[in-house]
C-alpha cells in the first residue's frame, strides 16, 4: 500500500464489504485523529456512497476529546464534516460522546448506557460492533488507551474518562468494548509511525495497541512510509 490515498481506498473497500454482511442494525466505532479523515471523505464519494448501507449503520466513537462539539479538536466535528454531514444518515443513528454540560465521568457512564441500549444483551461475547476503526499514536496509544493509564486494566466498564499525562481529558471505550466486534482495523500512516508499528507488530505489550485482542478479524492498513517492515 503506497500512500495515504491507497490506504484510504483499501480501507473503504474493506469497510463496505464488512458493513454489507448480514441484515439489521449494525454499529461502527469510529476512530479520531487525522489518519481516518481520508477514508471518511472517500465513503461519501460517488464510488462508495451507494455501497454503504446507511439505513442500517449506527455511528459511535471509540474515543473523544472532552471538548465542545464545535471545537477543532473534536473527533465528532471532524467526522461530521468529512462524512456524516454528506450522507443519508437516518435520525438517531449518530451517537456522539456527550462533552457538554456533563462531567467527564458522567459522560463515560452516559455513553456506556447508550452503547448497552443499542447492544441489548449486555454480553460482550455478542459483537457490539460490526466494525471498529483504530489509530496508532507514536507512543503506542490507540483510541484513548494511553501507556501507563488505569484505563488499560479496566475490564468491566465499557467507557471511561482519562486524562493522560500532558493531554486534555478524553473519553475512551475500553478494551472489552472495543474488542467486542466482528471486524477491526488499524489505520496507520507516516514515517513517524514506523518504529511504533514495528514494535506493535512484534508484540511489545508495553504498548496499548499491542494489547488489543479483538474477538473478530483484525486488519492493518498502513502506508509505505509507516510500514517499512
Ligand atoms: C484521537 C484518536 C487517537 C488517534 C491516534 C493517531 O482521538 O486522537 O482516536 O487514538 O487515532 O492519536 O492519530 P493520527 O491519526 O492523527 O496520527
PDB file of C-alpha atoms and ligand atoms in Angstrom:
ATOM      1  CA  UNK A   1       0.000   0.000   0.000  1.00  0.00           C
ATOM      2  CA  UNK A   2       1.912   3.067  -1.114  1.00  0.00           C
ATOM      3  CA  UNK A   3       0.387   6.379   0.012  1.00  0.00           C
ATOM      4  CA  UNK A   4      -2.430   7.608   2.303  1.00  0.00           C
ATOM      5  CA  UNK A   5      -4.889   7.585  -0.625  1.00  0.00           C
ATOM      6  CA  UNK A   6      -4.242   3.900  -1.313  1.00  0.00           C
ATOM      7  CA  UNK A   7      -4.613   3.228   2.384  1.00  0.00           C
ATOM      8  CA  UNK A   8      -7.975   5.017   2.452  1.00  0.00           C
ATOM      9  CA  UNK A   9      -9.196   3.223  -0.682  1.00  0.00           C
ATOM     10  CA  UNK A  10      -8.231  -0.221   0.603  1.00  0.00           C
ATOM     11  CA  UNK A  11      -9.869   0.542   3.960  1.00  0.00           C
ATOM     12  CA  UNK A  12     -13.027   1.825   2.236  1.00  0.00           C
ATOM     13  CA  UNK A  13     -13.339  -1.367   0.150  1.00  0.00           C
ATOM     14  CA  UNK A  14     -12.861  -3.450   3.285  1.00  0.00           C
ATOM     15  CA  UNK A  15     -15.365  -1.383   5.259  1.00  0.00           C
ATOM     16  CA  UNK A  16     -18.205  -1.553   2.714  1.00  0.00           C
ATOM     17  CA  UNK A  17     -17.605  -5.303   2.500  1.00  0.00           C
ATOM     18  CA  UNK A  18     -17.867  -5.687   6.288  1.00  0.00           C
ATOM     19  CA  UNK A  19     -20.948  -3.446   6.501  1.00  0.00           C
ATOM     20  CA  UNK A  20     -22.606  -5.391   3.694  1.00  0.00           C
ATOM     21  CA  UNK A  21     -22.688  -8.566   5.764  1.00  0.00           C
ATOM     22  CA  UNK A  22     -25.907  -9.741   7.434  1.00  0.00           C
ATOM     23  CA  UNK A  23     -29.024  -7.640   7.911  1.00  0.00           C
ATOM     24  CA  UNK A  24     -30.494  -5.422  10.636  1.00  0.00           C
ATOM     25  CA  UNK A  25     -28.856  -2.566  12.529  1.00  0.00           C
ATOM     26  CA  UNK A  26     -25.077  -2.596  12.957  1.00  0.00           C
ATOM     27  CA  UNK A  27     -22.664  -0.315  14.811  1.00  0.00           C
ATOM     28  CA  UNK A  28     -19.344   1.202  13.830  1.00  0.00           C
ATOM     29  CA  UNK A  29     -16.764   2.555  16.305  1.00  0.00           C
ATOM     30  CA  UNK A  30     -15.091   5.468  14.545  1.00  0.00           C
ATOM     31  CA  UNK A  31     -11.504   6.498  15.121  1.00  0.00           C
ATOM     32  CA  UNK A  32     -10.415  10.070  15.632  1.00  0.00           C
ATOM     33  CA  UNK A  33      -7.115  11.767  14.869  1.00  0.00           C
ATOM     34  CA  UNK A  34      -6.044  12.720  11.330  1.00  0.00           C
ATOM     35  CA  UNK A  35      -5.394   9.383   9.571  1.00  0.00           C
ATOM     36  CA  UNK A  36      -9.044   8.209   9.074  1.00  0.00           C
ATOM     37  CA  UNK A  37     -10.230  11.526   7.588  1.00  0.00           C
ATOM     38  CA  UNK A  38      -9.433  10.469   4.005  1.00  0.00           C
ATOM     39  CA  UNK A  39     -11.370   7.231   4.496  1.00  0.00           C
ATOM     40  CA  UNK A  40     -14.393   9.146   5.809  1.00  0.00           C
ATOM     41  CA  UNK A  41     -14.262  11.550   2.859  1.00  0.00           C
ATOM     42  CA  UNK A  42     -13.984   8.628   0.418  1.00  0.00           C
ATOM     43  CA  UNK A  43     -17.060   6.842   1.807  1.00  0.00           C
ATOM     44  CA  UNK A  44     -19.277   9.731   0.670  1.00  0.00           C
ATOM     45  CA  UNK A  45     -17.863   9.927  -2.853  1.00  0.00           C
ATOM     46  CA  UNK A  46     -19.696   8.605  -5.947  1.00  0.00           C
ATOM     47  CA  UNK A  47     -17.591   5.456  -5.831  1.00  0.00           C
ATOM     48  CA  UNK A  48     -18.666   4.403  -2.341  1.00  0.00           C
ATOM     49  CA  UNK A  49     -21.722   6.326  -1.130  1.00  0.00           C
ATOM     50  CA  UNK A  50     -24.224   3.845  -2.650  1.00  0.00           C
ATOM     51  CA  UNK A  51     -22.296   0.862  -1.264  1.00  0.00           C
ATOM     52  CA  UNK A  52     -22.617   1.884   2.401  1.00  0.00           C
ATOM     53  CA  UNK A  53     -25.884   0.597   3.993  1.00  0.00           C
ATOM     54  CA  UNK A  54     -26.537   3.983   5.690  1.00  0.00           C
ATOM     55  CA  UNK A  55     -30.064   2.958   6.773  1.00  0.00           C
ATOM     56  CA  UNK A  56     -28.610   0.123   8.899  1.00  0.00           C
ATOM     57  CA  UNK A  57     -25.467   1.731  10.363  1.00  0.00           C
ATOM     58  CA  UNK A  58     -25.213   3.419  13.762  1.00  0.00           C
ATOM     59  CA  UNK A  59     -22.120   5.597  14.242  1.00  0.00           C
ATOM     60  CA  UNK A  60     -20.312   5.648  17.593  1.00  0.00           C
ATOM     61  CA  UNK A  61     -16.815   6.904  18.521  1.00  0.00           C
ATOM     62  CA  UNK A  62     -14.057   4.776  20.024  1.00  0.00           C
ATOM     63  CA  UNK A  63     -12.857   7.860  21.844  1.00  0.00           C
ATOM     64  CA  UNK A  64     -13.397  11.591  22.032  1.00  0.00           C
ATOM     65  CA  UNK A  65     -11.567  14.623  23.288  1.00  0.00           C
ATOM     66  CA  UNK A  66     -13.547  16.211  26.117  1.00  0.00           C
ATOM     67  CA  UNK A  67     -14.172  19.443  24.213  1.00  0.00           C
ATOM     68  CA  UNK A  68     -17.335  21.089  22.819  1.00  0.00           C
ATOM     69  CA  UNK A  69     -18.604  19.600  19.544  1.00  0.00           C
ATOM     70  CA  UNK A  70     -17.657  22.732  17.579  1.00  0.00           C
ATOM     71  CA  UNK A  71     -14.067  22.637  18.870  1.00  0.00           C
ATOM     72  CA  UNK A  72     -11.493  21.901  16.154  1.00  0.00           C
ATOM     73  CA  UNK A  73     -10.043  19.097  18.316  1.00  0.00           C
ATOM     74  CA  UNK A  74     -13.412  17.301  18.372  1.00  0.00           C
ATOM     75  CA  UNK A  75     -13.438  13.884  16.658  1.00  0.00           C
ATOM     76  CA  UNK A  76     -17.195  14.304  16.237  1.00  0.00           C
ATOM     77  CA  UNK A  77     -16.674  17.573  14.361  1.00  0.00           C
ATOM     78  CA  UNK A  78     -14.008  16.068  12.107  1.00  0.00           C
ATOM     79  CA  UNK A  79     -16.180  13.063  11.238  1.00  0.00           C
ATOM     80  CA  UNK A  80     -19.342  15.100  10.635  1.00  0.00           C
ATOM     81  CA  UNK A  81     -17.529  17.452   8.276  1.00  0.00           C
ATOM     82  CA  UNK A  82     -15.644  14.677   6.448  1.00  0.00           C
ATOM     83  CA  UNK A  83     -18.518  12.212   6.105  1.00  0.00           C
ATOM     84  CA  UNK A  84     -21.737  12.206   8.120  1.00  0.00           C
ATOM     85  CA  UNK A  85     -22.923  15.705   7.056  1.00  0.00           C
ATOM     86  CA  UNK A  86     -22.813  14.441   3.444  1.00  0.00           C
ATOM     87  CA  UNK A  87     -24.514  11.074   3.874  1.00  0.00           C
ATOM     88  CA  UNK A  88     -28.168   9.914   4.079  1.00  0.00           C
ATOM     89  CA  UNK A  89     -27.934   9.034   7.780  1.00  0.00           C
ATOM     90  CA  UNK A  90     -31.323   8.391   9.424  1.00  0.00           C
ATOM     91  CA  UNK A  91     -32.192  10.364  12.580  1.00  0.00           C
ATOM     92  CA  UNK A  92     -30.962   8.724  15.742  1.00  0.00           C
ATOM     93  CA  UNK A  93     -28.100   6.867  14.006  1.00  0.00           C
ATOM     94  CA  UNK A  94     -25.319   9.249  15.110  1.00  0.00           C
ATOM     95  CA  UNK A  95     -24.201   8.718  18.705  1.00  0.00           C
ATOM     96  CA  UNK A  96     -21.689  11.391  19.761  1.00  0.00           C
ATOM     97  CA  UNK A  97     -19.897  11.185  23.091  1.00  0.00           C
ATOM     98  CA  UNK A  98     -21.548  13.784  25.357  1.00  0.00           C
ATOM     99  CA  UNK A  99     -19.000  16.510  26.086  1.00  0.00           C
ATOM    100  CA  UNK A 100     -21.179  19.431  27.125  1.00  0.00           C
ATOM    101  CA  UNK A 101     -22.971  20.148  30.477  1.00  0.00           C
ATOM    102  CA  UNK A 102     -21.704  16.861  31.933  1.00  0.00           C
ATOM    103  CA  UNK A 103     -18.593  15.907  33.851  1.00  0.00           C
ATOM    104  CA  UNK A 104     -16.131  13.522  32.140  1.00  0.00           C
ATOM    105  CA  UNK A 105     -17.201  10.735  34.481  1.00  0.00           C
ATOM    106  CA  UNK A 106     -20.891  11.366  33.776  1.00  0.00           C
ATOM    107  CA  UNK A 107     -20.130  11.424  30.053  1.00  0.00           C
ATOM    108  CA  UNK A 108     -18.483   7.999  30.225  1.00  0.00           C
ATOM    109  CA  UNK A 109     -21.392   6.421  32.084  1.00  0.00           C
ATOM    110  CA  UNK A 110     -23.990   8.073  29.821  1.00  0.00           C
ATOM    111  CA  UNK A 111     -22.128   6.773  26.772  1.00  0.00           C
ATOM    112  CA  UNK A 112     -21.868   3.290  28.234  1.00  0.00           C
ATOM    113  CA  UNK A 113     -25.620   3.311  28.878  1.00  0.00           C
ATOM    114  CA  UNK A 114     -26.230   4.325  25.258  1.00  0.00           C
ATOM    115  CA  UNK A 115     -23.979   1.517  23.986  1.00  0.00           C
ATOM    116  CA  UNK A 116     -25.730  -1.006  26.241  1.00  0.00           C
ATOM    117  CA  UNK A 117     -29.119   0.204  24.982  1.00  0.00           C
ATOM    118  CA  UNK A 118     -28.018  -0.337  21.400  1.00  0.00           C
ATOM    119  CA  UNK A 119     -26.375  -3.689  22.166  1.00  0.00           C
ATOM    120  CA  UNK A 120     -29.247  -5.253  24.070  1.00  0.00           C
ATOM    121  CA  UNK A 121     -27.855  -8.347  25.813  1.00  0.00           C
ATOM    122  CA  UNK A 122     -25.008  -6.586  27.565  1.00  0.00           C
ATOM    123  CA  UNK A 123     -22.917  -9.736  26.994  1.00  0.00           C
ATOM    124  CA  UNK A 124     -19.840  -8.645  25.017  1.00  0.00           C
ATOM    125  CA  UNK A 125     -19.487 -12.176  23.689  1.00  0.00           C
ATOM    126  CA  UNK A 126     -22.176 -10.966  21.303  1.00  0.00           C
ATOM    127  CA  UNK A 127     -20.436  -8.439  18.997  1.00  0.00           C
ATOM    128  CA  UNK A 128     -21.197  -4.855  19.981  1.00  0.00           C
ATOM    129  CA  UNK A 129     -19.619  -3.525  16.783  1.00  0.00           C
ATOM    130  CA  UNK A 130     -19.624  -4.735  13.186  1.00  0.00           C
ATOM    131  CA  UNK A 131     -16.552  -2.571  12.528  1.00  0.00           C
ATOM    132  CA  UNK A 132     -14.026  -0.939  14.861  1.00  0.00           C
ATOM    133  CA  UNK A 133     -11.571   1.595  13.409  1.00  0.00           C
ATOM    134  CA  UNK A 134      -8.422   2.390  15.382  1.00  0.00           C
ATOM    135  CA  UNK A 135      -5.398   4.621  15.003  1.00  0.00           C
ATOM    136  CA  UNK A 136      -1.919   4.345  16.461  1.00  0.00           C
ATOM    137  CA  UNK A 137      -0.141   7.110  18.362  1.00  0.00           C
ATOM    138  CA  UNK A 138       3.656   7.404  18.299  1.00  0.00           C
ATOM    139  CA  UNK A 139       3.650   6.357  21.981  1.00  0.00           C
ATOM    140  CA  UNK A 140       1.650   3.246  21.141  1.00  0.00           C
ATOM    141  CA  UNK A 141      -1.742   4.508  22.302  1.00  0.00           C
ATOM    142  CA  UNK A 142      -4.915   3.561  20.461  1.00  0.00           C
ATOM    143  CA  UNK A 143      -8.349   5.135  20.914  1.00  0.00           C
ATOM    144  CA  UNK A 144      -7.515   6.970  24.151  1.00  0.00           C
ATOM    145  CA  UNK A 145      -5.901   3.986  25.804  1.00  0.00           C
ATOM    146  CA  UNK A 146      -2.578   5.586  26.720  1.00  0.00           C
ATOM    147  CA  UNK A 147       0.533   3.941  28.209  1.00  0.00           C
ATOM    148  CA  UNK A 148       0.544   3.866  31.990  1.00  0.00           C
ATOM    149  CA  UNK A 149      -3.126   4.799  32.459  1.00  0.00           C
ATOM    150  CA  UNK A 150      -5.576   2.823  34.663  1.00  0.00           C
ATOM    151  CA  UNK A 151      -7.959   2.549  31.694  1.00  0.00           C
ATOM    152  CA  UNK A 152      -5.681  -0.198  30.343  1.00  0.00           C
ATOM    153  CA  UNK A 153      -6.739  -2.531  33.139  1.00  0.00           C
ATOM    154  CA  UNK A 154     -10.461  -1.721  33.042  1.00  0.00           C
ATOM    155  CA  UNK A 155     -12.353  -4.964  32.302  1.00  0.00           C
ATOM    156  CA  UNK A 156     -15.873  -4.021  33.491  1.00  0.00           C
ATOM    157  CA  UNK A 157     -16.736  -0.508  32.288  1.00  0.00           C
ATOM    158  CA  UNK A 158     -17.336  -0.020  28.564  1.00  0.00           C
ATOM    159  CA  UNK A 159     -16.283   3.636  28.616  1.00  0.00           C
ATOM    160  CA  UNK A 160     -14.093   5.687  30.962  1.00  0.00           C
ATOM    161  CA  UNK A 161     -12.756   9.228  31.324  1.00  0.00           C
ATOM    162  CA  UNK A 162      -8.987   9.550  31.052  1.00  0.00           C
ATOM    163  CA  UNK A 163      -6.516  12.413  31.404  1.00  0.00           C
ATOM    164  CA  UNK A 164      -3.217  11.094  30.076  1.00  0.00           C
ATOM    165  CA  UNK A 165      -0.117  12.998  31.129  1.00  0.00           C
ATOM    166  CA  UNK A 166       0.237  16.157  29.062  1.00  0.00           C
ATOM    167  CA  UNK A 167      -3.070  15.562  27.291  1.00  0.00           C
ATOM    168  CA  UNK A 168      -6.534  17.077  27.652  1.00  0.00           C
ATOM    169  CA  UNK A 169      -9.222  14.867  29.178  1.00  0.00           C
ATOM    170  CA  UNK A 170     -10.724  12.302  26.844  1.00  0.00           C
ATOM    171  CA  UNK A 171     -13.477   9.708  26.934  1.00  0.00           C
ATOM    172  CA  UNK A 172     -12.443   6.315  25.640  1.00  0.00           C
ATOM    173  CA  UNK A 173     -14.046   2.953  25.140  1.00  0.00           C
ATOM    174  CA  UNK A 174     -12.210   0.228  27.000  1.00  0.00           C
ATOM    175  CA  UNK A 175     -10.600  -2.954  25.628  1.00  0.00           C
ATOM    176  CA  UNK A 176     -13.665  -5.153  26.397  1.00  0.00           C
ATOM    177  CA  UNK A 177     -15.961  -2.834  24.397  1.00  0.00           C
ATOM    178  CA  UNK A 178     -13.511  -2.243  21.532  1.00  0.00           C
ATOM    179  CA  UNK A 179     -12.697  -5.951  21.300  1.00  0.00           C
ATOM    180  CA  UNK A 180     -16.395  -6.906  21.006  1.00  0.00           C
ATOM    181  CA  UNK A 181     -16.529  -6.735  17.218  1.00  0.00           C
ATOM    182  CA  UNK A 182     -16.707  -8.823  14.048  1.00  0.00           C
ATOM    183  CA  UNK A 183     -14.106  -6.716  12.228  1.00  0.00           C
ATOM    184  CA  UNK A 184     -11.406  -4.317  13.434  1.00  0.00           C
ATOM    185  CA  UNK A 185      -8.732  -2.375  11.612  1.00  0.00           C
ATOM    186  CA  UNK A 186      -5.776  -0.173  12.475  1.00  0.00           C
ATOM    187  CA  UNK A 187      -5.147   2.713  10.085  1.00  0.00           C
ATOM    188  CA  UNK A 188      -1.527   3.841  10.254  1.00  0.00           C
ATOM    189  CA  UNK A 189       0.226   6.407   8.050  1.00  0.00           C
ATOM    190  CA  UNK A 190       3.512   8.298   8.013  1.00  0.00           C
ATOM    191  CA  UNK A 191       7.194   7.697   8.710  1.00  0.00           C
ATOM    192  CA  UNK A 192       6.803   8.870  12.311  1.00  0.00           C
ATOM    193  CA  UNK A 193       4.789   5.707  12.986  1.00  0.00           C
ATOM    194  CA  UNK A 194       7.378   3.307  11.584  1.00  0.00           C
ATOM    195  CA  UNK A 195       9.101   2.347  14.840  1.00  0.00           C
ATOM    196  CA  UNK A 196       5.977   2.043  16.933  1.00  0.00           C
ATOM    197  CA  UNK A 197       4.209  -0.001  14.227  1.00  0.00           C
ATOM    198  CA  UNK A 198       7.155  -2.402  14.106  1.00  0.00           C
ATOM    199  CA  UNK A 199       7.086  -2.737  17.905  1.00  0.00           C
ATOM    200  CA  UNK A 200       3.325  -3.328  17.980  1.00  0.00           C
ATOM    201  CA  UNK A 201       3.627  -5.955  15.277  1.00  0.00           C
ATOM    202  CA  UNK A 202       6.475  -7.558  17.245  1.00  0.00           C
ATOM    203  CA  UNK A 203       4.028  -7.928  20.138  1.00  0.00           C
ATOM    204  CA  UNK A 204       5.521  -5.354  22.502  1.00  0.00           C
ATOM    205  CA  UNK A 205       2.714  -5.368  25.081  1.00  0.00           C
ATOM    206  CA  UNK A 206       4.087  -2.332  26.868  1.00  0.00           C
ATOM    207  CA  UNK A 207       2.266  -0.573  24.035  1.00  0.00           C
ATOM    208  CA  UNK A 208      -1.526  -0.342  24.467  1.00  0.00           C
ATOM    209  CA  UNK A 209      -2.176  -1.031  20.767  1.00  0.00           C
ATOM    210  CA  UNK A 210      -0.283  -4.333  21.032  1.00  0.00           C
ATOM    211  CA  UNK A 211      -2.600  -5.462  23.830  1.00  0.00           C
ATOM    212  CA  UNK A 212      -5.698  -5.097  21.654  1.00  0.00           C
ATOM    213  CA  UNK A 213      -7.274  -8.537  21.072  1.00  0.00           C
ATOM    214  CA  UNK A 214     -10.468  -8.242  19.029  1.00  0.00           C
ATOM    215  CA  UNK A 215     -12.891 -11.194  19.104  1.00  0.00           C
ATOM    216  CA  UNK A 216     -13.217 -10.929  15.325  1.00  0.00           C
ATOM    217  CA  UNK A 217     -10.945 -10.205  12.376  1.00  0.00           C
ATOM    218  CA  UNK A 218      -8.040  -7.725  12.740  1.00  0.00           C
ATOM    219  CA  UNK A 219      -6.680  -5.929   9.683  1.00  0.00           C
ATOM    220  CA  UNK A 220      -3.779  -3.493   9.336  1.00  0.00           C
ATOM    221  CA  UNK A 221      -3.928  -0.709   6.778  1.00  0.00           C
ATOM    222  CA  UNK A 222      -0.526   1.006   6.777  1.00  0.00           C
ATOM    223  CA  UNK A 223       1.057   3.150   4.101  1.00  0.00           C
ATOM    224  CA  UNK A 224       4.544   2.565   2.742  1.00  0.00           C
ATOM    225  CA  UNK A 225       6.042   5.268   4.953  1.00  0.00           C
ATOM    226  CA  UNK A 226       4.833   3.591   8.138  1.00  0.00           C
ATOM    227  CA  UNK A 227       5.139   0.011   7.024  1.00  0.00           C
ATOM    228  CA  UNK A 228       8.846  -0.376   6.341  1.00  0.00           C
ATOM    229  CA  UNK A 229       8.835  -3.898   7.799  1.00  0.00           C
TER     230      UNK A 229
HETATM  231  C1  LIG B   1      -7.675  10.514  18.917  1.00  0.00           C
HETATM  232  C2  LIG B   1      -7.575   9.123  18.375  1.00  0.00           C
HETATM  233  C3  LIG B   1      -6.182   8.575  18.592  1.00  0.00           C
HETATM  234  C4  LIG B   1      -5.553   8.593  17.220  1.00  0.00           C
HETATM  235  C5  LIG B   1      -4.036   8.468  17.292  1.00  0.00           C
HETATM  236  C6  LIG B   1      -3.403   8.609  15.924  1.00  0.00           C
HETATM  237  O1  LIG B   1      -8.734  10.915  19.350  1.00  0.00           O
HETATM  238  O2  LIG B   1      -6.678  11.201  18.838  1.00  0.00           O
HETATM  239  O3  LIG B   1      -8.580   8.326  18.485  1.00  0.00           O
HETATM  240  O4  LIG B   1      -6.128   7.314  19.126  1.00  0.00           O
HETATM  241  O5  LIG B   1      -6.089   7.551  16.455  1.00  0.00           O
HETATM  242  O6  LIG B   1      -3.585   9.509  18.131  1.00  0.00           O
HETATM  243  O7  LIG B   1      -3.686   9.897  15.471  1.00  0.00           O
HETATM  244  P1  LIG B   1      -3.264  10.384  13.995  1.00  0.00           P
HETATM  245  O8  LIG B   1      -4.062   9.588  13.041  1.00  0.00           O
HETATM  246  O9  LIG B   1      -3.626  11.834  13.957  1.00  0.00           O
HETATM  247  O10 LIG B   1      -1.794  10.147  13.843  1.00  0.00           O
END
